[in-house]
Amino acid sequence: MSMAVGRRTGGASYDELLVWLVLALLMFGLVMVYSASIDTAAANVHTGYNGAFFLIRQAGFVAVGLACGYAAFRVPVYQWQRWAVWIFVGGLVLLALVLIPGVGRSVNGSQRWLPLGIINLQPSEIMKLAAVLYAADYTVRKAAFMHNFKQGFLPMLIAVLTTGALLLREPDFGAFVVILAIAMTTLFLGGLNLRIFIGLLALSVIGFIGLIWSSPYRLQRITGFMDPWSDPYGKGYQLAHALIAFGRGQWFGLGLGRSVEKLFYLPEAHTDFLLAVIAEELGLLGVAVAIGLFGMLVIRAFRIGREAAQQERHFCALTAMGIGVWLGVQAGINIGVNVGLLPTKGLTLPLMSYGGSGVVTNCIALGILLRVDHETRAMRRGRKGA
């Protein structure tokens, strides 16, 4: 992840634009996390009434994330492919551990964290990376059976449903949606039979509707999302205040640090609803910058994947595109929730929102993406030299 990753020998050996995009998102997020959390931290006894509490922790997460990203970059892609199955199994074990009473930690009714002293590990974040690697490896191994339901698709379906069952017990519906999107897109890009893919889409829609109707909690979120003003002090509270923040910000915002909604009105202002604070303080311009940075990041990921595919490095290609899908879908859902297009999901804004597990895992994934690009460029230079 460092700018010193590659040496110039006939051109950069890594994607410089990708590095700058990642750094821009991390630094933008660091500034906005501080702005969104300073008053909350200053009024909380658990933070020692230190307004910079969340800033200091987030800066530490970013530093660790960059170090882990650089370490991930140093690992050859073939090693990640060798480890893919074991990383996926490890992720399942962590998801199971978090559900054990006395082991997992519950916050606001959700049991999603493993307490590790001064930090909490969120296994669902690790599982997203595991899903990218496992889906890419599985698709490459089963390439000859992608037109066969039993041999090509059924084993992956079982793996995804097992993951989903564990995530829904937490519950973490949003993470399940992201992982399902990663798996489906990877299989489709890997040549899954079109009829099977369309059938899967139909079943997914039916399944999601069933999950919503079978859970009063999820149903309340849907009804609250459709008309937040019908119960602005109850189920529509979060969305109502997010929309107020967007309305107050208008085109250019009220100015950095001048948000009113972050003053104990908007819950999770420095995590799930960070974009609403950006909208209030920096206006539509700030939101457009954030969306533009994510859009460019996803485009770079798919371009790196396409270049790897042209060299018939199929695992690399699917991994790169899977990372693009992961970050794009998660960012898209978070943005949709903040502007009222989607019901509240509890998904953070990748690279920007407060949280160690998310930031570190995102950086590791982007380190792998940079490694894919680095190896592709090295092979291209080798062929030109030959």
mmCIF file of C-alpha atoms in Angstrom, residues 5-336:
data_model
loop_
_atom_site.group_PDB
_atom_site.id
_atom_site.type_symbol
_atom_site.label_atom_id
_atom_site.label_comp_id
_atom_site.label_asym_id
_atom_site.label_seq_id
_atom_site.Cartn_x
_atom_site.Cartn_y
_atom_site.Cartn_z
ATOM 1 C CA VAL A 5 5.999 -0.458 -3.269
ATOM 2 C CA GLY A 6 7.404 -0.489 -6.742
ATOM 3 C CA ARG A 7 10.491 0.851 -8.453
ATOM 4 C CA ARG A 8 10.279 2.400 -11.855
ATOM 5 C CA THR A 9 11.752 0.041 -14.382
ATOM 6 C CA GLY A 10 10.106 0.960 -17.630
ATOM 7 C CA GLY A 11 6.964 2.207 -15.853
ATOM 8 C CA ALA A 12 5.376 1.897 -12.433
ATOM 9 C CA SER A 13 5.109 -1.665 -11.137
ATOM 10 C CA TYR A 14 1.811 -0.988 -9.395
ATOM 11 C CA ASP A 15 -1.359 1.020 -10.009
ATOM 12 C CA GLU A 16 -0.504 4.501 -8.711
ATOM 13 C CA LEU A 17 -4.040 5.816 -9.226
ATOM 14 C CA LEU A 18 -5.445 2.981 -7.108
ATOM 15 C CA VAL A 19 -3.029 3.827 -4.280
ATOM 16 C CA TRP A 20 -4.039 7.490 -4.360
ATOM 17 C CA LEU A 21 -7.737 6.599 -4.392
ATOM 18 C CA VAL A 22 -7.317 4.381 -1.329
ATOM 19 C CA LEU A 23 -5.307 7.024 0.537
ATOM 20 C CA ALA A 24 -7.838 9.721 -0.389
ATOM 21 C CA LEU A 25 -10.744 7.663 0.960
ATOM 22 C CA LEU A 26 -8.874 6.782 4.163
ATOM 23 C CA MET A 27 -7.868 10.389 4.859
ATOM 24 C CA PHE A 28 -11.304 11.752 3.920
ATOM 25 C CA GLY A 29 -12.846 9.204 6.268
ATOM 26 C CA LEU A 30 -10.417 10.084 9.075
ATOM 27 C CA VAL A 31 -11.357 13.770 8.898
ATOM 28 C CA MET A 32 -15.094 13.047 8.796
ATOM 29 C CA VAL A 33 -14.980 10.444 11.582
ATOM 30 C CA TYR A 34 -13.356 13.064 13.818
ATOM 31 C CA SER A 35 -15.918 15.685 12.870
ATOM 32 C CA ALA A 36 -18.846 13.281 13.362
ATOM 33 C CA SER A 37 -17.645 11.873 16.679
ATOM 34 C CA ILE A 38 -15.963 14.711 18.566
ATOM 35 C CA ASP A 39 -19.027 15.785 20.546
ATOM 36 C CA THR A 40 -20.149 12.228 21.248
ATOM 37 C CA ALA A 41 -16.686 11.328 22.527
ATOM 38 C CA ALA A 42 -16.394 14.483 24.629
ATOM 39 C CA ALA A 43 -19.663 13.665 26.410
ATOM 40 C CA ASN A 44 -19.038 9.934 27.009
ATOM 41 C CA VAL A 45 -17.496 8.684 30.245
ATOM 42 C CA HIS A 46 -16.225 5.544 28.434
ATOM 43 C CA THR A 47 -14.001 7.725 26.226
ATOM 44 C CA GLY A 48 -12.650 9.679 29.180
ATOM 45 C CA TYR A 49 -14.459 12.774 27.842
ATOM 46 C CA ASN A 50 -11.754 12.956 25.196
ATOM 47 C CA GLY A 51 -13.115 14.482 21.994
ATOM 48 C CA ALA A 52 -10.281 12.954 19.963
ATOM 49 C CA PHE A 53 -10.962 9.411 21.251
ATOM 50 C CA PHE A 54 -12.461 8.040 18.023
ATOM 51 C CA LEU A 55 -9.976 9.964 15.868
ATOM 52 C CA ILE A 56 -7.012 8.421 17.689
ATOM 53 C CA ARG A 57 -8.461 4.920 17.457
ATOM 54 C CA GLN A 58 -9.385 5.340 13.796
ATOM 55 C CA ALA A 59 -5.907 6.658 13.000
ATOM 56 C CA GLY A 60 -4.511 3.542 14.677
ATOM 57 C CA PHE A 61 -6.842 1.333 12.609
ATOM 58 C CA VAL A 62 -5.726 3.088 9.423
ATOM 59 C CA ALA A 63 -2.052 2.625 10.322
ATOM 60 C CA VAL A 64 -2.565 -1.073 11.053
ATOM 61 C CA GLY A 65 -4.650 -1.407 7.888
ATOM 62 C CA LEU A 66 -1.929 0.131 5.715
ATOM 63 C CA ALA A 67 0.696 -2.139 7.292
ATOM 64 C CA CYS A 68 -1.497 -5.215 6.741
ATOM 65 C CA GLY A 69 -2.271 -4.080 3.210
ATOM 66 C CA TYR A 70 1.420 -3.798 2.421
ATOM 67 C CA ALA A 71 2.029 -7.248 3.939
ATOM 68 C CA ALA A 72 -0.809 -8.653 1.787
ATOM 69 C CA PHE A 73 0.758 -7.023 -1.273
ATOM 70 C CA ARG A 74 4.021 -8.868 -0.593
ATOM 71 C CA VAL A 75 2.301 -12.274 -0.764
ATOM 72 C CA PRO A 76 2.174 -13.832 -4.268
ATOM 73 C CA VAL A 77 -1.352 -14.343 -5.568
ATOM 74 C CA TYR A 78 -0.862 -18.101 -5.949
ATOM 75 C CA GLN A 79 -0.429 -18.293 -2.165
ATOM 76 C CA TRP A 80 -3.776 -16.601 -1.631
ATOM 77 C CA GLN A 81 -5.310 -19.190 -3.934
ATOM 78 C CA ARG A 82 -3.733 -22.003 -1.908
ATOM 79 C CA TRP A 83 -5.074 -20.512 1.307
ATOM 80 C CA ALA A 84 -8.543 -19.634 -0.032
ATOM 81 C CA VAL A 85 -10.388 -22.701 1.289
ATOM 82 C CA TRP A 86 -8.708 -22.494 4.705
ATOM 83 C CA ILE A 87 -9.444 -18.779 5.023
ATOM 84 C CA PHE A 88 -13.088 -19.515 4.224
ATOM 85 C CA VAL A 89 -13.241 -22.328 6.804
ATOM 86 C CA GLY A 90 -11.568 -20.059 9.342
ATOM 87 C CA GLY A 91 -14.181 -17.407 8.638
ATOM 88 C CA LEU A 92 -16.985 -19.899 9.270
ATOM 89 C CA VAL A 93 -15.374 -20.904 12.576
ATOM 90 C CA LEU A 94 -15.216 -17.254 13.664
ATOM 91 C CA LEU A 95 -18.864 -16.735 12.673
ATOM 92 C CA ALA A 96 -19.803 -19.741 14.804
ATOM 93 C CA LEU A 97 -17.691 -18.546 17.752
ATOM 94 C CA VAL A 98 -19.350 -15.152 17.834
ATOM 95 C CA LEU A 99 -22.724 -16.841 18.458
ATOM 96 C CA ILE A 100 -21.549 -18.708 21.562
ATOM 97 C CA PRO A 101 -22.914 -17.055 24.730
ATOM 98 C CA GLY A 102 -20.088 -15.580 26.760
ATOM 99 C CA VAL A 103 -17.739 -15.570 23.766
ATOM 100 C CA GLY A 104 -19.376 -13.181 21.340
ATOM 101 C CA ARG A 105 -20.214 -9.615 22.332
ATOM 102 C CA SER A 106 -23.688 -8.158 21.833
ATOM 103 C CA VAL A 107 -24.223 -4.478 20.969
ATOM 104 C CA ASN A 108 -27.666 -2.952 20.330
ATOM 105 C CA GLY A 109 -29.246 -6.391 20.083
ATOM 106 C CA SER A 110 -26.758 -7.792 17.545
ATOM 107 C CA GLN A 111 -24.082 -10.324 18.470
ATOM 108 C CA ARG A 112 -21.420 -9.619 15.839
ATOM 109 C CA TRP A 113 -18.160 -9.070 17.712
ATOM 110 C CA LEU A 114 -15.425 -11.080 19.393
ATOM 111 C CA PRO A 115 -13.836 -9.053 22.236
ATOM 112 C CA LEU A 116 -10.038 -9.068 22.006
ATOM 113 C CA GLY A 117 -8.966 -6.813 24.842
ATOM 114 C CA ILE A 118 -8.907 -3.200 23.674
ATOM 115 C CA ILE A 119 -10.483 -4.021 20.294
ATOM 116 C CA ASN A 120 -13.443 -5.997 18.984
ATOM 117 C CA LEU A 121 -13.105 -8.307 15.978
ATOM 118 C CA GLN A 122 -16.061 -8.451 13.577
ATOM 119 C CA PRO A 123 -15.895 -11.843 11.800
ATOM 120 C CA SER A 124 -18.374 -10.819 9.101
ATOM 121 C CA GLU A 125 -15.773 -8.389 7.712
ATOM 122 C CA ILE A 126 -13.207 -11.183 7.451
ATOM 123 C CA MET A 127 -15.861 -13.373 5.847
ATOM 124 C CA LYS A 128 -16.306 -10.896 2.995
ATOM 125 C CA LEU A 129 -12.625 -11.244 2.068
ATOM 126 C CA ALA A 130 -12.865 -15.017 2.546
ATOM 127 C CA ALA A 131 -15.883 -15.103 0.216
ATOM 128 C CA VAL A 132 -13.970 -13.247 -2.515
ATOM 129 C CA LEU A 133 -11.002 -15.644 -2.384
ATOM 130 C CA TYR A 134 -13.081 -18.810 -2.002
ATOM 131 C CA ALA A 135 -15.534 -17.909 -4.786
ATOM 132 C CA ALA A 136 -12.659 -17.106 -7.171
ATOM 133 C CA ASP A 137 -10.799 -20.328 -6.315
ATOM 134 C CA TYR A 138 -13.971 -22.437 -6.503
ATOM 135 C CA THR A 139 -14.943 -21.004 -9.891
ATOM 136 C CA VAL A 140 -11.493 -21.700 -11.329
ATOM 137 C CA ARG A 141 -11.442 -25.266 -9.971
ATOM 138 C CA LYS A 142 -14.961 -25.985 -11.204
ATOM 139 C CA ALA A 143 -14.646 -24.202 -14.556
ATOM 140 C CA ALA A 144 -15.413 -27.374 -16.496
ATOM 141 C CA PHE A 145 -18.667 -27.891 -14.537
ATOM 142 C CA MET A 146 -20.159 -24.392 -14.655
ATOM 143 C CA HIS A 147 -23.014 -25.685 -16.844
ATOM 144 C CA ASN A 148 -23.848 -28.447 -14.391
ATOM 145 C CA PHE A 149 -26.114 -27.603 -11.442
ATOM 146 C CA LYS A 150 -25.077 -30.505 -9.206
ATOM 147 C CA GLN A 151 -21.318 -30.326 -9.741
ATOM 148 C CA GLY A 152 -20.844 -26.678 -10.615
ATOM 149 C CA PHE A 153 -23.329 -24.748 -8.530
ATOM 150 C CA LEU A 154 -24.691 -26.878 -5.671
ATOM 151 C CA PRO A 155 -21.478 -26.983 -3.550
ATOM 152 C CA MET A 156 -21.188 -23.182 -3.690
ATOM 153 C CA LEU A 157 -24.869 -22.849 -2.824
ATOM 154 C CA ILE A 158 -24.325 -24.960 0.294
ATOM 155 C CA ALA A 159 -21.318 -22.843 1.300
ATOM 156 C CA VAL A 160 -23.248 -19.588 0.831
ATOM 157 C CA LEU A 161 -26.326 -20.856 2.692
ATOM 158 C CA THR A 162 -24.153 -22.042 5.586
ATOM 159 C CA THR A 163 -22.563 -18.603 5.766
ATOM 160 C CA GLY A 164 -25.969 -16.951 5.514
ATOM 161 C CA ALA A 165 -27.425 -19.084 8.305
ATOM 162 C CA LEU A 166 -24.626 -18.008 10.658
ATOM 163 C CA LEU A 167 -24.857 -14.335 9.668
ATOM 164 C CA LEU A 168 -28.631 -14.230 10.078
ATOM 165 C CA ARG A 169 -28.287 -15.598 13.601
ATOM 166 C CA GLU A 170 -26.259 -12.521 14.635
ATOM 167 C CA PRO A 171 -28.241 -10.967 12.839
ATOM 168 C CA ASP A 172 -26.234 -9.325 10.028
ATOM 169 C CA PHE A 173 -28.487 -9.288 6.988
ATOM 170 C CA GLY A 174 -26.407 -6.625 5.239
ATOM 171 C CA ALA A 175 -23.208 -8.687 5.317
ATOM 172 C CA PHE A 176 -25.122 -11.668 3.907
ATOM 173 C CA VAL A 177 -26.359 -9.530 0.997
ATOM 174 C CA VAL A 178 -22.784 -8.432 0.220
ATOM 175 C CA ILE A 179 -21.415 -11.999 0.384
ATOM 176 C CA LEU A 180 -24.257 -13.313 -1.780
ATOM 177 C CA ALA A 181 -23.521 -10.581 -4.342
ATOM 178 C CA ILE A 182 -19.835 -11.534 -4.360
ATOM 179 C CA ALA A 183 -20.580 -15.241 -4.857
ATOM 180 C CA MET A 184 -23.218 -14.738 -7.559
ATOM 181 C CA THR A 185 -21.165 -12.237 -9.541
ATOM 182 C CA THR A 186 -18.030 -14.388 -9.377
ATOM 183 C CA LEU A 187 -19.909 -17.464 -10.586
ATOM 184 C CA PHE A 188 -21.518 -15.465 -13.383
ATOM 185 C CA LEU A 189 -18.180 -14.004 -14.522
ATOM 186 C CA GLY A 190 -16.698 -17.503 -14.315
ATOM 187 C CA GLY A 191 -19.195 -18.846 -16.841
ATOM 188 C CA LEU A 192 -22.110 -20.142 -14.764
ATOM 189 C CA ASN A 193 -24.972 -21.380 -16.940
ATOM 190 C CA LEU A 194 -27.259 -18.421 -17.685
ATOM 191 C CA ARG A 195 -30.446 -20.345 -16.902
ATOM 192 C CA ILE A 196 -29.052 -21.403 -13.512
ATOM 193 C CA PHE A 197 -27.996 -17.814 -12.825
ATOM 194 C CA ILE A 198 -31.438 -16.383 -13.683
ATOM 195 C CA GLY A 199 -33.072 -19.076 -11.540
ATOM 196 C CA LEU A 200 -30.744 -18.153 -8.683
ATOM 197 C CA LEU A 201 -31.693 -14.485 -8.991
ATOM 198 C CA ALA A 202 -35.377 -15.374 -8.838
ATOM 199 C CA LEU A 203 -34.847 -17.615 -5.810
ATOM 200 C CA SER A 204 -32.795 -14.893 -4.107
ATOM 201 C CA VAL A 205 -35.606 -12.371 -4.513
ATOM 202 C CA ILE A 206 -38.158 -14.856 -3.167
ATOM 203 C CA GLY A 207 -35.819 -15.751 -0.305
ATOM 204 C CA PHE A 208 -35.252 -12.112 0.661
ATOM 205 C CA ILE A 209 -38.986 -11.437 0.663
ATOM 206 C CA GLY A 210 -39.486 -14.514 2.846
ATOM 207 C CA LEU A 211 -36.776 -13.398 5.289
ATOM 208 C CA ILE A 212 -38.350 -9.954 5.569
ATOM 209 C CA TRP A 213 -41.891 -11.212 6.118
ATOM 210 C CA SER A 214 -40.788 -13.841 8.628
ATOM 211 C CA SER A 215 -39.050 -11.273 10.856
ATOM 212 C CA PRO A 216 -41.045 -8.456 12.527
ATOM 213 C CA TYR A 217 -37.740 -6.622 13.081
ATOM 214 C CA ARG A 218 -36.886 -6.577 9.356
ATOM 215 C CA LEU A 219 -40.481 -5.806 8.403
ATOM 216 C CA GLN A 220 -40.451 -2.766 10.682
ATOM 217 C CA ARG A 221 -37.291 -1.541 8.970
ATOM 218 C CA ILE A 222 -38.972 -1.857 5.570
ATOM 219 C CA THR A 223 -42.111 -0.001 6.634
ATOM 220 C CA GLY A 224 -40.017 2.632 8.404
ATOM 221 C CA PHE A 225 -37.872 3.117 5.309
ATOM 222 C CA MET A 226 -40.883 3.513 3.013
ATOM 223 C CA ASP A 227 -42.383 6.311 5.130
ATOM 224 C CA PRO A 228 -40.026 7.491 7.896
ATOM 225 C CA TRP A 229 -42.208 10.513 8.671
ATOM 226 C CA SER A 230 -45.096 8.285 9.762
ATOM 227 C CA ASP A 231 -43.089 7.465 12.903
ATOM 228 C CA PRO A 232 -40.200 9.974 13.046
ATOM 229 C CA TYR A 233 -39.510 9.259 16.726
ATOM 230 C CA GLY A 234 -39.660 5.478 16.372
ATOM 231 C CA LYS A 235 -38.856 3.165 13.465
ATOM 232 C CA GLY A 236 -38.236 6.099 11.101
ATOM 233 C CA TYR A 237 -35.954 8.021 13.466
ATOM 234 C CA GLN A 238 -32.560 7.286 11.876
ATOM 235 C CA LEU A 239 -33.667 7.874 8.289
ATOM 236 C CA ALA A 240 -35.633 10.996 9.194
ATOM 237 C CA HIS A 241 -32.566 12.624 10.756
ATOM 238 C CA ALA A 242 -30.327 11.470 7.895
ATOM 239 C CA LEU A 243 -32.687 13.149 5.426
ATOM 240 C CA ILE A 244 -32.739 16.299 7.560
ATOM 241 C CA ALA A 245 -28.928 16.324 7.409
ATOM 242 C CA PHE A 246 -29.004 16.058 3.611
ATOM 243 C CA GLY A 247 -31.581 18.825 3.413
ATOM 244 C CA ARG A 248 -29.586 21.160 5.662
ATOM 245 C CA GLY A 249 -26.393 20.631 3.685
ATOM 246 C CA GLN A 250 -27.845 21.668 0.328
ATOM 247 C CA TRP A 251 -25.192 22.238 -2.371
ATOM 248 C CA PHE A 252 -22.037 23.160 -0.445
ATOM 249 C CA GLY A 253 -22.818 22.305 3.180
ATOM 250 C CA LEU A 254 -22.736 24.246 6.425
ATOM 251 C CA GLY A 255 -18.969 23.901 6.792
ATOM 252 C CA LEU A 256 -16.697 21.284 8.297
ATOM 253 C CA GLY A 257 -17.555 20.644 11.947
ATOM 254 C CA ARG A 258 -20.853 22.549 11.833
ATOM 255 C CA SER A 259 -23.283 19.624 11.648
ATOM 256 C CA VAL A 260 -26.198 19.797 14.068
ATOM 257 C CA GLU A 261 -27.491 16.266 13.442
ATOM 258 C CA LYS A 262 -24.303 14.719 14.848
ATOM 259 C CA LEU A 263 -25.094 16.355 18.205
ATOM 260 C CA PHE A 264 -26.890 13.267 19.561
ATOM 261 C CA TYR A 265 -29.733 13.438 17.012
ATOM 262 C CA LEU A 266 -28.386 11.097 14.332
ATOM 263 C CA PRO A 267 -27.451 7.664 15.768
ATOM 264 C CA GLU A 268 -24.209 6.035 14.567
ATOM 265 C CA ALA A 269 -23.104 9.289 12.949
ATOM 266 C CA HIS A 270 -19.454 8.182 12.730
ATOM 267 C CA THR A 271 -20.237 4.660 11.471
ATOM 268 C CA ASP A 272 -23.356 3.773 9.457
ATOM 269 C CA PHE A 273 -24.488 7.369 8.805
ATOM 270 C CA LEU A 274 -21.167 9.070 8.158
ATOM 271 C CA LEU A 275 -22.353 10.070 4.671
ATOM 272 C CA ALA A 276 -25.231 12.057 6.208
ATOM 273 C CA VAL A 277 -22.706 14.109 8.205
ATOM 274 C CA ILE A 278 -20.675 14.622 5.017
ATOM 275 C CA ALA A 279 -23.852 15.835 3.315
ATOM 276 C CA GLU A 280 -24.686 18.292 6.107
ATOM 277 C CA GLU A 281 -21.177 19.706 6.452
ATOM 278 C CA LEU A 282 -19.881 19.528 2.868
ATOM 279 C CA GLY A 283 -23.143 19.426 0.938
ATOM 280 C CA LEU A 284 -23.910 17.663 -2.308
ATOM 281 C CA LEU A 285 -20.373 18.500 -3.445
ATOM 282 C CA GLY A 286 -18.830 16.446 -0.610
ATOM 283 C CA VAL A 287 -21.198 13.532 -1.260
ATOM 284 C CA ALA A 288 -20.379 13.647 -4.980
ATOM 285 C CA VAL A 289 -16.655 13.534 -4.203
ATOM 286 C CA ALA A 290 -17.122 10.460 -1.978
ATOM 287 C CA ILE A 291 -19.272 8.676 -4.562
ATOM 288 C CA GLY A 292 -16.823 9.610 -7.316
ATOM 289 C CA LEU A 293 -13.880 8.160 -5.386
ATOM 290 C CA PHE A 294 -15.734 4.877 -4.840
ATOM 291 C CA GLY A 295 -16.808 4.772 -8.469
ATOM 292 C CA MET A 296 -13.222 5.196 -9.653
ATOM 293 C CA LEU A 297 -12.050 2.532 -7.187
ATOM 294 C CA VAL A 298 -14.540 -0.021 -8.519
ATOM 295 C CA ILE A 299 -13.652 0.825 -12.125
ATOM 296 C CA ARG A 300 -9.954 0.317 -11.363
ATOM 297 C CA ALA A 301 -10.684 -3.051 -9.744
ATOM 298 C CA PHE A 302 -12.603 -4.286 -12.796
ATOM 299 C CA ARG A 303 -9.950 -2.921 -15.159
ATOM 300 C CA ILE A 304 -7.242 -4.774 -13.232
ATOM 301 C CA GLY A 305 -9.388 -7.909 -13.398
ATOM 302 C CA ARG A 306 -9.918 -7.552 -17.133
ATOM 303 C CA GLU A 307 -6.177 -7.132 -17.749
ATOM 304 C CA ALA A 308 -5.470 -10.274 -15.695
ATOM 305 C CA ALA A 309 -8.134 -12.173 -17.679
ATOM 306 C CA GLN A 310 -6.442 -11.156 -20.932
ATOM 307 C CA GLN A 311 -3.353 -12.998 -19.693
ATOM 308 C CA GLU A 312 -5.546 -15.993 -18.730
ATOM 309 C CA ARG A 313 -4.849 -15.500 -15.018
ATOM 310 C CA HIS A 314 -8.396 -16.412 -14.104
ATOM 311 C CA PHE A 315 -8.099 -16.573 -10.308
ATOM 312 C CA CYS A 316 -6.457 -13.151 -10.308
ATOM 313 C CA ALA A 317 -9.162 -11.753 -12.577
ATOM 314 C CA LEU A 318 -12.033 -13.085 -10.483
ATOM 315 C CA THR A 319 -10.398 -11.982 -7.241
ATOM 316 C CA ALA A 320 -9.916 -8.430 -8.525
ATOM 317 C CA MET A 321 -13.487 -8.199 -9.774
ATOM 318 C CA GLY A 322 -14.798 -9.794 -6.578
ATOM 319 C CA ILE A 323 -13.071 -7.092 -4.529
ATOM 320 C CA GLY A 324 -14.629 -4.484 -6.815
ATOM 321 C CA VAL A 325 -18.084 -6.015 -6.314
ATOM 322 C CA TRP A 326 -17.594 -6.188 -2.543
ATOM 323 C CA LEU A 327 -16.579 -2.549 -2.124
ATOM 324 C CA GLY A 328 -19.034 -1.303 -4.743
ATOM 325 C CA VAL A 329 -22.065 -3.153 -3.368
ATOM 326 C CA GLN A 330 -21.305 -2.274 0.253
ATOM 327 C CA ALA A 331 -20.713 1.388 -0.562
ATOM 328 C CA GLY A 332 -23.845 1.413 -2.724
ATOM 329 C CA ILE A 333 -25.985 -0.052 0.060
ATOM 330 C CA ASN A 334 -24.618 2.408 2.643
ATOM 331 C CA ILE A 335 -25.240 5.340 0.304
ATOM 332 C CA GLY A 336 -28.731 4.028 -0.483
#
